mmCIF file with all atom_site columns, C-alpha atoms and ligand atoms in Angstrom:
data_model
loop_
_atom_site.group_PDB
_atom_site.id
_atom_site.type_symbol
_atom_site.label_atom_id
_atom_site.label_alt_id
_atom_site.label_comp_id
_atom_site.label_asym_id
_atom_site.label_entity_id
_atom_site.label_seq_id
_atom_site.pdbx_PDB_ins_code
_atom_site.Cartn_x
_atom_site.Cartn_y
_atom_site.Cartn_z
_atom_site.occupancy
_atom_site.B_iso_or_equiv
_atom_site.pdbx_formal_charge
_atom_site.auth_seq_id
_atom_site.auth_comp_id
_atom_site.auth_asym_id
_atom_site.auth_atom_id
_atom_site.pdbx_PDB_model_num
ATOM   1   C CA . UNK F 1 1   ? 0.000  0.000   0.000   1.00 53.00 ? 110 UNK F CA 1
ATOM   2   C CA . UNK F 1 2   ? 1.369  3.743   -0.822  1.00 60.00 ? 111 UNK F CA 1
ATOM   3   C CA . UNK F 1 3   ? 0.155  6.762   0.878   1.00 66.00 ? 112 UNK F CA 1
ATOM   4   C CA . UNK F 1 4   ? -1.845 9.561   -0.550  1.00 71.00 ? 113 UNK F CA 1
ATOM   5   C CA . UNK F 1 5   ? 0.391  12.859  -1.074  1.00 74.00 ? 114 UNK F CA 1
ATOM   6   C CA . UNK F 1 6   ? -0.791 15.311  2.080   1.00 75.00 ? 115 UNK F CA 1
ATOM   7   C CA . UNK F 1 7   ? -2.145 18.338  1.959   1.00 73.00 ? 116 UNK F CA 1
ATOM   8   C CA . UNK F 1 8   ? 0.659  20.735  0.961   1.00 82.00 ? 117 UNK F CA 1
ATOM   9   C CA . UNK F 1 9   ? 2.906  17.953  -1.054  1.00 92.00 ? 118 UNK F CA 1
ATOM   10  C CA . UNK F 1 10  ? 3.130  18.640  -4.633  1.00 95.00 ? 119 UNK F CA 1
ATOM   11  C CA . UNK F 1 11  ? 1.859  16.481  -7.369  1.00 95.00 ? 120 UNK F CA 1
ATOM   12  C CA . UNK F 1 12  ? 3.958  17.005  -10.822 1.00 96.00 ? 121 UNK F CA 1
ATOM   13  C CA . UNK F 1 13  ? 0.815  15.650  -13.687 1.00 96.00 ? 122 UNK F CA 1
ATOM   14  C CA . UNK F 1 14  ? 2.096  13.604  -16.657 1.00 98.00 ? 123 UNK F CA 1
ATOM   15  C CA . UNK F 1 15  ? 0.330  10.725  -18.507 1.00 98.00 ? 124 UNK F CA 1
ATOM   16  C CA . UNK F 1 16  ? 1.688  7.364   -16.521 1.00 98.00 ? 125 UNK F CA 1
ATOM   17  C CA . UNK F 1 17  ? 3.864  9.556   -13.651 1.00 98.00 ? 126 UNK F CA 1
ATOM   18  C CA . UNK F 1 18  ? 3.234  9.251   -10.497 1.00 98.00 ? 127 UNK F CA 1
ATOM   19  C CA . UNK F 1 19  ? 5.288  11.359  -8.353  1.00 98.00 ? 128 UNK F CA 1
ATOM   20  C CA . UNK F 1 20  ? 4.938  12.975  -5.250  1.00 98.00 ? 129 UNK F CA 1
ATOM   21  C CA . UNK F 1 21  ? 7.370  15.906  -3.989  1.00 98.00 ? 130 UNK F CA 1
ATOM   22  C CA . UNK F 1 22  ? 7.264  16.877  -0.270  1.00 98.00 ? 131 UNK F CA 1
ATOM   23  C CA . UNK F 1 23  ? 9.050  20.531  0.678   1.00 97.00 ? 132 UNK F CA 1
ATOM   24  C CA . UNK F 1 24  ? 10.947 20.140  3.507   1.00 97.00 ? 133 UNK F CA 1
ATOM   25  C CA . UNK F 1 25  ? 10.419 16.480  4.807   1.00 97.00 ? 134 UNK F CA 1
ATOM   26  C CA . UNK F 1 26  ? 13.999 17.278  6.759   1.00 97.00 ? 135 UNK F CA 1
ATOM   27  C CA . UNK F 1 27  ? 13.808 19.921  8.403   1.00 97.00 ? 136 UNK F CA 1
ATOM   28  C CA . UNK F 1 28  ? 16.830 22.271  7.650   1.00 97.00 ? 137 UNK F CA 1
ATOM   29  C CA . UNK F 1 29  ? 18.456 21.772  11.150  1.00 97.00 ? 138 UNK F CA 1
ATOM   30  C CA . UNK F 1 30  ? 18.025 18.135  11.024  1.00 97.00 ? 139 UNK F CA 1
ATOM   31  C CA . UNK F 1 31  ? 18.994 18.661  6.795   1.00 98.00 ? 140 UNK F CA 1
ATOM   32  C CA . UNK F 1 32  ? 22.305 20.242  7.825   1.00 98.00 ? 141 UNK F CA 1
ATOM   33  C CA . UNK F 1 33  ? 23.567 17.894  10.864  1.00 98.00 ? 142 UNK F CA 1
ATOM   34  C CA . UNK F 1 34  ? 22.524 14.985  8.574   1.00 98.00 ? 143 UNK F CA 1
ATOM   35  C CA . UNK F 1 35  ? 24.451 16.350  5.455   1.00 98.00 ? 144 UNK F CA 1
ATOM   36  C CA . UNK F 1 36  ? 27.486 16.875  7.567   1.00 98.00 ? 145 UNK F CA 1
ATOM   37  C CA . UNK F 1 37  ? 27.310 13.291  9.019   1.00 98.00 ? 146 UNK F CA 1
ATOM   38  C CA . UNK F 1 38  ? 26.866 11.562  5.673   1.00 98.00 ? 147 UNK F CA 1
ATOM   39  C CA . UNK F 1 39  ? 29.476 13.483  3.549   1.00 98.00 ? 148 UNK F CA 1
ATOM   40  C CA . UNK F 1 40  ? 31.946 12.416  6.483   1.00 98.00 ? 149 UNK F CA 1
ATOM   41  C CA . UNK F 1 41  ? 30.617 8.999   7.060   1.00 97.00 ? 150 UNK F CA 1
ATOM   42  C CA . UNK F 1 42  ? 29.137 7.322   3.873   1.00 98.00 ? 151 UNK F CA 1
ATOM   43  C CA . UNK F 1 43  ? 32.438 5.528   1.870   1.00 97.00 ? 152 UNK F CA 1
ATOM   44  C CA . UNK F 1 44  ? 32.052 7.459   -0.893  1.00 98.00 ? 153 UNK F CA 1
ATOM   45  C CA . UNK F 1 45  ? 33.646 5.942   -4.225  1.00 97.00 ? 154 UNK F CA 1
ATOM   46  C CA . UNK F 1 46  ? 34.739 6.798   -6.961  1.00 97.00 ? 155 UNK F CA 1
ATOM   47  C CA . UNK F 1 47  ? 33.135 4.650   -10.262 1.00 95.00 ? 156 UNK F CA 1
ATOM   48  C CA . UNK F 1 48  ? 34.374 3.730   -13.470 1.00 95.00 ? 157 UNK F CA 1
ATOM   49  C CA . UNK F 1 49  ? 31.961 2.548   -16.573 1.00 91.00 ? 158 UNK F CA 1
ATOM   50  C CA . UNK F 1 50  ? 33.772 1.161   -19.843 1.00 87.00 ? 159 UNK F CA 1
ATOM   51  C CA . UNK F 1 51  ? 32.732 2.166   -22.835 1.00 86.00 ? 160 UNK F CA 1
ATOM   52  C CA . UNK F 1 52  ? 33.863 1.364   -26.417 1.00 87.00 ? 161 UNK F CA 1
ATOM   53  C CA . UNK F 1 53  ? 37.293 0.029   -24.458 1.00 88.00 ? 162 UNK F CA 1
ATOM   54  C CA . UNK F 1 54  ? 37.599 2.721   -22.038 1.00 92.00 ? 163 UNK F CA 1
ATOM   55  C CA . UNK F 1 55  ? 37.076 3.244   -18.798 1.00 91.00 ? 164 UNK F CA 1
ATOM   56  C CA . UNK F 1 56  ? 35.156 6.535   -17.772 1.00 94.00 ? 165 UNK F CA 1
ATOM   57  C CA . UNK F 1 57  ? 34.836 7.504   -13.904 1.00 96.00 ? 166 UNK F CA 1
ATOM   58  C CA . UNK F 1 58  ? 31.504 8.292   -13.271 1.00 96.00 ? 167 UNK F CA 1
ATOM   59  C CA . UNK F 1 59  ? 30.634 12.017  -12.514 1.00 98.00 ? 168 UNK F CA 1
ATOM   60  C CA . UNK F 1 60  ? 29.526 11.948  -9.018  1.00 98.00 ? 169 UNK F CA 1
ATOM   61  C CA . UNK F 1 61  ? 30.574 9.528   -6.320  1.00 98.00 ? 170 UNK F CA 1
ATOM   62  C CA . UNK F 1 62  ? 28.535 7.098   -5.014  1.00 97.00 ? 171 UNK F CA 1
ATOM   63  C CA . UNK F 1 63  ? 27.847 4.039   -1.731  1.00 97.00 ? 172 UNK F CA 1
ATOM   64  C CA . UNK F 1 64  ? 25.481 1.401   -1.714  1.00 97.00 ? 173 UNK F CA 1
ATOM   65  C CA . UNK F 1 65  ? 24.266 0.790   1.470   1.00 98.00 ? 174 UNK F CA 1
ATOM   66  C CA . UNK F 1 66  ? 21.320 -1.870  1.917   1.00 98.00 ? 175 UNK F CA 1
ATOM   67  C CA . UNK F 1 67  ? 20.405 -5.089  4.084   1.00 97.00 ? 176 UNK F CA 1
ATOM   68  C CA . UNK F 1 68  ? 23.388 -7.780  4.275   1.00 96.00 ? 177 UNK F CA 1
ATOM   69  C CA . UNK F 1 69  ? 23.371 -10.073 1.062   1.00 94.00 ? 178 UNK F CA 1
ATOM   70  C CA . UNK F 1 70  ? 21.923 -7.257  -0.937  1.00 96.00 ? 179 UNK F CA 1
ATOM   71  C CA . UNK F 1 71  ? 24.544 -6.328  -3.825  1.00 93.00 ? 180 UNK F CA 1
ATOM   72  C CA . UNK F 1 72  ? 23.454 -4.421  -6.653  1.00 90.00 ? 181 UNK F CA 1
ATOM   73  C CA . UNK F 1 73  ? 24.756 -4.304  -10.207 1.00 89.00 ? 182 UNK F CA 1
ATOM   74  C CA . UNK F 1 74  ? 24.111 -1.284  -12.824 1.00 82.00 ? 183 UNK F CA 1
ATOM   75  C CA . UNK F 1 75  ? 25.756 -0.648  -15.835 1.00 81.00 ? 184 UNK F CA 1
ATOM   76  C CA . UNK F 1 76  ? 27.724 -3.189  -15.401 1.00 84.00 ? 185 UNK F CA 1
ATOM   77  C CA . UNK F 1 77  ? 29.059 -1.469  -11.917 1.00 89.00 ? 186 UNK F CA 1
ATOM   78  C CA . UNK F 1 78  ? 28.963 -4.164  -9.154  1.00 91.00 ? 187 UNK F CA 1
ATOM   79  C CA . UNK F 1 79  ? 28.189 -2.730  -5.703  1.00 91.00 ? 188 UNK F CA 1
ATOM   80  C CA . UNK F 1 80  ? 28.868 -4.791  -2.344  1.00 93.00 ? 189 UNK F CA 1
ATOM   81  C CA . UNK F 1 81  ? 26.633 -3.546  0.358   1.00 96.00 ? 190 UNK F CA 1
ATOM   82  C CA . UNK F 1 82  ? 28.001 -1.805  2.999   1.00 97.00 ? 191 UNK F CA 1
ATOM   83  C CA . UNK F 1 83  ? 25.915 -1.538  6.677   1.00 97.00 ? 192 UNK F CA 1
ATOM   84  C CA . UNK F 1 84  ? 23.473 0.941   8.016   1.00 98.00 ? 193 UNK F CA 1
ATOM   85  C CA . UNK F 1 85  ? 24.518 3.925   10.098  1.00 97.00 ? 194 UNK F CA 1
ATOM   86  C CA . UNK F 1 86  ? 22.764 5.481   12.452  1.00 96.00 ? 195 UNK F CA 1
ATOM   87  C CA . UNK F 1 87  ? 22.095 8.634   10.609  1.00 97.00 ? 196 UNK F CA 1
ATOM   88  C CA . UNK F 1 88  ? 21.045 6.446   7.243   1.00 98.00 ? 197 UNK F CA 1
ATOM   89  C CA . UNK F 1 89  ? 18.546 4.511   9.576   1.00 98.00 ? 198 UNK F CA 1
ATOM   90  C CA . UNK F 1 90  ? 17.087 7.642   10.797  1.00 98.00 ? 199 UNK F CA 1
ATOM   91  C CA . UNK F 1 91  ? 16.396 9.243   7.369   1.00 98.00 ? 200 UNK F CA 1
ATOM   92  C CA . UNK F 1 92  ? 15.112 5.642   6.124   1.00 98.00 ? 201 UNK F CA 1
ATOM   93  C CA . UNK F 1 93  ? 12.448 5.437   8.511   1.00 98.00 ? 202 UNK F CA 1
ATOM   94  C CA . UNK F 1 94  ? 11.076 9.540   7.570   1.00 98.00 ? 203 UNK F CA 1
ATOM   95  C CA . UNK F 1 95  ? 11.531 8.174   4.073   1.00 98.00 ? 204 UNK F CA 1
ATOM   96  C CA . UNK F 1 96  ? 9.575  5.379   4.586   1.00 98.00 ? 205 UNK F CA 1
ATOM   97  C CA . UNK F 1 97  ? 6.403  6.951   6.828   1.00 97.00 ? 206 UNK F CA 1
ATOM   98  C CA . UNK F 1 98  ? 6.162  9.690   4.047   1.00 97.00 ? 207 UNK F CA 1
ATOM   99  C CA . UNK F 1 99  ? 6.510  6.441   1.683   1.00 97.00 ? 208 UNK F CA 1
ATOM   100 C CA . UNK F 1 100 ? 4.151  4.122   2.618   1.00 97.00 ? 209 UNK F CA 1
ATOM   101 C CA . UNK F 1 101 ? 6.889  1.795   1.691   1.00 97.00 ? 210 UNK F CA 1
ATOM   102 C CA . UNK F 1 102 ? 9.517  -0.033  3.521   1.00 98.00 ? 211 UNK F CA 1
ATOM   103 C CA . UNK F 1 103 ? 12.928 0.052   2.053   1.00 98.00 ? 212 UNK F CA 1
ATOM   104 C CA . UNK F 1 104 ? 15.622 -2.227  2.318   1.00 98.00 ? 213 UNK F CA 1
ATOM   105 C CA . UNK F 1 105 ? 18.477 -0.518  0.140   1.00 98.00 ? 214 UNK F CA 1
ATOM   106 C CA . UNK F 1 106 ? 19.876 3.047   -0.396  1.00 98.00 ? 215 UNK F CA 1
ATOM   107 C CA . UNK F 1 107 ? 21.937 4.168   -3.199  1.00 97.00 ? 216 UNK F CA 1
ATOM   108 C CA . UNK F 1 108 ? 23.879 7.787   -1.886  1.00 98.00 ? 217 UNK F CA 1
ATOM   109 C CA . UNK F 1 109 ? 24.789 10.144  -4.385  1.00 98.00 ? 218 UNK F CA 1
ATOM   110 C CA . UNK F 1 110 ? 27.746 12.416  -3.859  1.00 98.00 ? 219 UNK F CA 1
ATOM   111 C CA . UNK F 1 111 ? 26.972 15.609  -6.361  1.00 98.00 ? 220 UNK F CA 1
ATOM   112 C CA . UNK F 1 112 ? 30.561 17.494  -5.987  1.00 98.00 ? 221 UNK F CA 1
ATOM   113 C CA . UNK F 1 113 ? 29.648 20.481  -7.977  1.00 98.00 ? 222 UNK F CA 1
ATOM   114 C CA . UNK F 1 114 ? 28.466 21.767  -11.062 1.00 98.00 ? 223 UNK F CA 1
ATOM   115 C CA . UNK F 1 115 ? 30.072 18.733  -12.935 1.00 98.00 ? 224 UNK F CA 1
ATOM   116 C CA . UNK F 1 116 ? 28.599 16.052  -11.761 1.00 98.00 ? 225 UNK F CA 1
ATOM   117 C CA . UNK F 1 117 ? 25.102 14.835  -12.407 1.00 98.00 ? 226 UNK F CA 1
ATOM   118 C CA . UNK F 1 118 ? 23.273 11.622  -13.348 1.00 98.00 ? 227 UNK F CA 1
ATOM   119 C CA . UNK F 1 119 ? 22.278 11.204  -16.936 1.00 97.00 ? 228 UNK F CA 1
ATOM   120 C CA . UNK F 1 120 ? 18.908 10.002  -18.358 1.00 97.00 ? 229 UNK F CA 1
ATOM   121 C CA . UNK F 1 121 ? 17.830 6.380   -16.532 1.00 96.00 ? 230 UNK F CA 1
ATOM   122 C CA . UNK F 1 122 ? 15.436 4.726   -14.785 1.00 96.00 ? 231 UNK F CA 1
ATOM   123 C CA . UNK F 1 123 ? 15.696 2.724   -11.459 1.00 94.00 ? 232 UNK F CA 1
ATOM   124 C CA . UNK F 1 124 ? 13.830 -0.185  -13.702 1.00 92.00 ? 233 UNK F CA 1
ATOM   125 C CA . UNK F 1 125 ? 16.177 -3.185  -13.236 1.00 90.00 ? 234 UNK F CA 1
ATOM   126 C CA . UNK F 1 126 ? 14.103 -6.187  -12.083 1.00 90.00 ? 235 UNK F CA 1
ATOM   127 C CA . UNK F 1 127 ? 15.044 -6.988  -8.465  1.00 92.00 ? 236 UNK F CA 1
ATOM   128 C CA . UNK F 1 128 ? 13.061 -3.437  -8.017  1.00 94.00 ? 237 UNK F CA 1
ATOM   129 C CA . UNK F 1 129 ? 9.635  -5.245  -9.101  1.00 92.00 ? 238 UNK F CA 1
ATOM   130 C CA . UNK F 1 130 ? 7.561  -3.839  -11.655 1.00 92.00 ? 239 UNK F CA 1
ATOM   131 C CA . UNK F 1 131 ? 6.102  -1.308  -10.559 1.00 96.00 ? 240 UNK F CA 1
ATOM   132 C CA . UNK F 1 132 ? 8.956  -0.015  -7.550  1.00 97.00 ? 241 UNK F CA 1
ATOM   133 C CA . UNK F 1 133 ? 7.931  2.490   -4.555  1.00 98.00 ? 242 UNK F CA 1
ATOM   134 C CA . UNK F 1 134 ? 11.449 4.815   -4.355  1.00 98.00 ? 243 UNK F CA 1
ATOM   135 C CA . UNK F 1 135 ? 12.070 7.746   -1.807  1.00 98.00 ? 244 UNK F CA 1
ATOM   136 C CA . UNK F 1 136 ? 14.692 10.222  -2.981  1.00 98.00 ? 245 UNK F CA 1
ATOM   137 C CA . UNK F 1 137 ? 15.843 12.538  -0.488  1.00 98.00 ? 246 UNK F CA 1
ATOM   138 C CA . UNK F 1 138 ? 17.963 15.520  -1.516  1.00 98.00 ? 247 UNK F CA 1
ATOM   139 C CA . UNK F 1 139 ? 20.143 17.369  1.036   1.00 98.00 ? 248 UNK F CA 1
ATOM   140 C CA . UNK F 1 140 ? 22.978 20.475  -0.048  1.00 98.00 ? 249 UNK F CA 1
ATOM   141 C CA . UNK F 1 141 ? 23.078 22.721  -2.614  1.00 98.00 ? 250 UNK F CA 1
ATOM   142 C CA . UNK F 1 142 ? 19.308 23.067  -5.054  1.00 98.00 ? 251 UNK F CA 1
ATOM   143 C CA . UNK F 1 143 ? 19.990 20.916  -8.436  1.00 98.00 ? 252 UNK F CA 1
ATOM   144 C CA . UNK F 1 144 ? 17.399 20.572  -10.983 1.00 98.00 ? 253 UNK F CA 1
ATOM   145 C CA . UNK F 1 145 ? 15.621 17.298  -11.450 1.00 98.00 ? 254 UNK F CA 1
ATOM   146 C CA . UNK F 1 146 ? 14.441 16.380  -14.703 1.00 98.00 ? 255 UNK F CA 1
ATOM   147 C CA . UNK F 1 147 ? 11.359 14.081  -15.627 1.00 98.00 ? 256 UNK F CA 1
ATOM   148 C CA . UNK F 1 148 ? 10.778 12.706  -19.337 1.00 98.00 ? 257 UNK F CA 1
ATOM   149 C CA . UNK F 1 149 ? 8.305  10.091  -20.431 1.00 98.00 ? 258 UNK F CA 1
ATOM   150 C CA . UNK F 1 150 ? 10.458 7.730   -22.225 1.00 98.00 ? 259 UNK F CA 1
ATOM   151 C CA . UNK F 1 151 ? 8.482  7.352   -25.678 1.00 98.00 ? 260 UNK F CA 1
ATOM   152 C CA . UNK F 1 152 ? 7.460  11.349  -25.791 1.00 98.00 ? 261 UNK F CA 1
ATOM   153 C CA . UNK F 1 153 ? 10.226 13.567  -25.073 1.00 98.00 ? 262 UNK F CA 1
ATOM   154 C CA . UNK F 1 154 ? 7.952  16.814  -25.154 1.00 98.00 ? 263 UNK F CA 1
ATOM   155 C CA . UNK F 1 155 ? 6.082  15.417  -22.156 1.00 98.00 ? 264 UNK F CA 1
ATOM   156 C CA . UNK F 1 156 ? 8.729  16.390  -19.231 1.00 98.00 ? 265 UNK F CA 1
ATOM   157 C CA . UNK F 1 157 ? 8.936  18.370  -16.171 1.00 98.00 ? 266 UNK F CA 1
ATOM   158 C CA . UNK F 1 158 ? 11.619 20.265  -13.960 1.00 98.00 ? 267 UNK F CA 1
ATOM   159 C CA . UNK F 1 159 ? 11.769 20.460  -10.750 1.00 98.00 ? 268 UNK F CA 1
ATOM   160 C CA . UNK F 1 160 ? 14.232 22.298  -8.487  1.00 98.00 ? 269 UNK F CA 1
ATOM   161 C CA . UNK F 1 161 ? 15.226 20.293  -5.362  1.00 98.00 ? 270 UNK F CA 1
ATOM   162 C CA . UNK F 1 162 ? 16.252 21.902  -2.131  1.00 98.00 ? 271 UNK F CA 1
ATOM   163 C CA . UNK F 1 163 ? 18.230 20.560  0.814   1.00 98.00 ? 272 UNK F CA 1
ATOM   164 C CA . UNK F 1 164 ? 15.759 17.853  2.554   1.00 98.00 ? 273 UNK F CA 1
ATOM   165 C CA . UNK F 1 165 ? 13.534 17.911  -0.233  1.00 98.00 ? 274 UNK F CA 1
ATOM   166 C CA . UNK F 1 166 ? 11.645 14.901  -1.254  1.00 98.00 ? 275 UNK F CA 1
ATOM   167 C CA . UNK F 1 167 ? 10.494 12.640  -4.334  1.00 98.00 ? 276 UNK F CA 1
ATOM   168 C CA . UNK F 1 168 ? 8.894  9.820   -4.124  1.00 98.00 ? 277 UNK F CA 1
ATOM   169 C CA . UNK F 1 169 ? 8.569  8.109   -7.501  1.00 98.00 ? 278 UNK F CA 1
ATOM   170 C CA . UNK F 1 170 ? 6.014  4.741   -7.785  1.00 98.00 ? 279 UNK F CA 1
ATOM   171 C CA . UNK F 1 171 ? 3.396  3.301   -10.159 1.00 98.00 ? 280 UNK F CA 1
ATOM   172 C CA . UNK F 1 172 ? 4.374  2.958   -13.726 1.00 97.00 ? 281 UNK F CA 1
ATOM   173 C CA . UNK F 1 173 ? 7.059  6.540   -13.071 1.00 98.00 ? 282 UNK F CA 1
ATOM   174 C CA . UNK F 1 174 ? 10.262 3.903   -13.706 1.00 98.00 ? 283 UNK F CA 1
ATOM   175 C CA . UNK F 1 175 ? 8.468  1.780   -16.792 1.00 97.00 ? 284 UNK F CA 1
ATOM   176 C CA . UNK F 1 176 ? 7.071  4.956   -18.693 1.00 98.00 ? 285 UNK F CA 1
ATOM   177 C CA . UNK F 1 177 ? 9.553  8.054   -17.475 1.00 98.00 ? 286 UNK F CA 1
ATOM   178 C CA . UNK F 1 178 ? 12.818 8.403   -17.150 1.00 98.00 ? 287 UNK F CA 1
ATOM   179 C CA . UNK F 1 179 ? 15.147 10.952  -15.020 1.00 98.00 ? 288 UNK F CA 1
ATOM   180 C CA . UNK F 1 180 ? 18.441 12.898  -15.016 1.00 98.00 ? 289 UNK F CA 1
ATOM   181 C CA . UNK F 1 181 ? 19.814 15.272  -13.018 1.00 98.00 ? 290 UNK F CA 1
ATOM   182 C CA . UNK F 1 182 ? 21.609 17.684  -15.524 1.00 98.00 ? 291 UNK F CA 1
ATOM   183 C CA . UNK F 1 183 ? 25.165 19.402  -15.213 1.00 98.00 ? 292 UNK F CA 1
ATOM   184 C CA . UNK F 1 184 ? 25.060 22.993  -14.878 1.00 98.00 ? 293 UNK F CA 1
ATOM   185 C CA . UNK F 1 185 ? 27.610 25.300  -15.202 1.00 98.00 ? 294 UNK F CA 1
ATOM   186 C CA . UNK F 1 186 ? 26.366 27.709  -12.504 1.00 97.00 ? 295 UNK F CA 1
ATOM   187 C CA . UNK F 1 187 ? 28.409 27.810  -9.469  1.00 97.00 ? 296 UNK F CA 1
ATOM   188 C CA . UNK F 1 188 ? 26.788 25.379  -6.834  1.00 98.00 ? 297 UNK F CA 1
ATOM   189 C CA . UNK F 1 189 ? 27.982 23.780  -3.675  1.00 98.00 ? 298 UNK F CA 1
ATOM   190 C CA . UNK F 1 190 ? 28.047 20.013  -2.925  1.00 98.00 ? 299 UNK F CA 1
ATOM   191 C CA . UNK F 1 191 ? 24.602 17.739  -2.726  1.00 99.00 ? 300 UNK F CA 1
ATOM   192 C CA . UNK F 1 192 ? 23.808 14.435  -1.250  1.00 99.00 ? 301 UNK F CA 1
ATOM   193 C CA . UNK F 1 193 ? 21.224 12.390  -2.631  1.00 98.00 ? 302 UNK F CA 1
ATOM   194 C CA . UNK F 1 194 ? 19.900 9.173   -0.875  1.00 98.00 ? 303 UNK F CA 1
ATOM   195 C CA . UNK F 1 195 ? 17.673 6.998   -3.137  1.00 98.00 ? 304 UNK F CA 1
ATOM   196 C CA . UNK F 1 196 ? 15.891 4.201   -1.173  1.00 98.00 ? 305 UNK F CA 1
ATOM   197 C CA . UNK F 1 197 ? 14.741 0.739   -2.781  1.00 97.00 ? 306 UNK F CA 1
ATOM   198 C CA . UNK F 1 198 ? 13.385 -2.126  -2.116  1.00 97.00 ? 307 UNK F CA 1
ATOM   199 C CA . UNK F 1 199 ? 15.542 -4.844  -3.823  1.00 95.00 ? 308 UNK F CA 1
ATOM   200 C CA . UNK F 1 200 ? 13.449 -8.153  -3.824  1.00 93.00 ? 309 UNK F CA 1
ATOM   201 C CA . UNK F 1 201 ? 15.123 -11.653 -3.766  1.00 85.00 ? 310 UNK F CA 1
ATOM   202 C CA . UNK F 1 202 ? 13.366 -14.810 -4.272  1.00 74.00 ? 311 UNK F CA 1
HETATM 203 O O1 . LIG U 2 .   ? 20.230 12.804  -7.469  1.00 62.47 ? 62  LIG U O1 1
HETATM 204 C C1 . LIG U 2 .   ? 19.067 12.614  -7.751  1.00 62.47 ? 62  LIG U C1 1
HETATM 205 O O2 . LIG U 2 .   ? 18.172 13.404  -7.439  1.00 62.47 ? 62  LIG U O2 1
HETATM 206 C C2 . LIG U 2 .   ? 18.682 11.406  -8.579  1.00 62.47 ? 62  LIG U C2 1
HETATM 207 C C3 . LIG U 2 .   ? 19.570 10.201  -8.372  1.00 62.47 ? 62  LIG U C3 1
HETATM 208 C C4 . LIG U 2 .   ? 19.174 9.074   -9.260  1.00 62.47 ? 62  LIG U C4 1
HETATM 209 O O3 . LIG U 2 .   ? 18.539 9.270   -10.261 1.00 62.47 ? 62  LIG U O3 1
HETATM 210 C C5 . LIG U 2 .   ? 19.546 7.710   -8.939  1.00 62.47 ? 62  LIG U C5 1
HETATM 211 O O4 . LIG U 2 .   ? 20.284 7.459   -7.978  1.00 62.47 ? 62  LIG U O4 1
HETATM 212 O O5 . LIG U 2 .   ? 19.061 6.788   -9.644  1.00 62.47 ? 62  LIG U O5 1
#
């Protein structure tokens, strides 16, 4: 079961998205001691993909933190969990009540500035299920987030995130849309993102 969005939580409209964006589920007290603890704590790393031979580092650094057992592979980048902390536990559980959805894994983004960003995907791989509940909780510096239905490019939306900001995508938003954040060239500070899933094993 998935909540309904509450009263003041905005509902981007798009044929197939579902999407609900909550202002401020952090606090920016509890945003700021949270950012501080994670970019100190998480074991950030540094990715490479290969393409035609090479290998590219990835433009943002990245930890995959989830239940024991639970690695993750994407774009060919394998991922061995590492545990919960404290703080991660915390923020899963406000995720998760705003969610209506438990969560088992997290994928934490390290944004380092304006060069870094994610480029068009969607969290669709299988262990997700087909139709996957995920809670994406932005804390640092505003980036843009970018919606785009897969087969209709001129059907997207923008969205500016702010520190504890967040979007919970579920329904048919990962089999119909995809999502980027963009690189900008603006001057902006360093931004955590914390994706939650629910990876399901048989
Ligand atoms: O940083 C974000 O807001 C999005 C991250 C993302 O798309 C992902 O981890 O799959």
């Amino acid at each position: 079961m998935t909540s309904q969005p509450a009263l003041f939580d905005e509902q981007p409209k798009g044929p197939g998205l579902d999407v609900i964006l909550v202002r401020n589920a952090v606090d920016s007290v509890a945003a700021d001691a949270a950012f501080v603890a994670l970019r100190e704590r998480v074991g950030w790393r540094q990715d490479y993909l290969r393409m035609f031979g090479r290998l590219i580092s990835v433009p943002r650094l990245e930890s995959w933190v989830a239940d024991e057992g639970l690695d993750y592979t994407y774009s060919g980048i394998h991922h061995d969990p590492d545990p919960w902390s404290e703080e991660l536990l915390m923020l899963r559980n406000l995720v998760s009540e705003h969610a209506g959805a438990t969560f088992n894994s997290v994928l934490c983004n390290l944004y380092r500035d304006g060069n870094d960003g994610v480029d068009w995907h969607a969290d669709d791989e299988s262990e997700f299920g087909p139709m996957p509940v995920i809670g994406s909780l932005s804390l640092g510096a505003t980036r843009r987030f970018d919606l785009r239905r897969a087969d209709d490019h001129a059907e997207k939306i923008e969205l500016d995130l702010h520190h504890g900001d967040l979007v919970i995508m579920r329904g048919m938003t990962q089999a119909l849309w995809k999502h980027r954040v963009p690189k900008t060239k603006k001057p902006v500070g360093e931004r955590i993102n914390l994706t939650f899933r629910s990876v399901i094993r048989s």
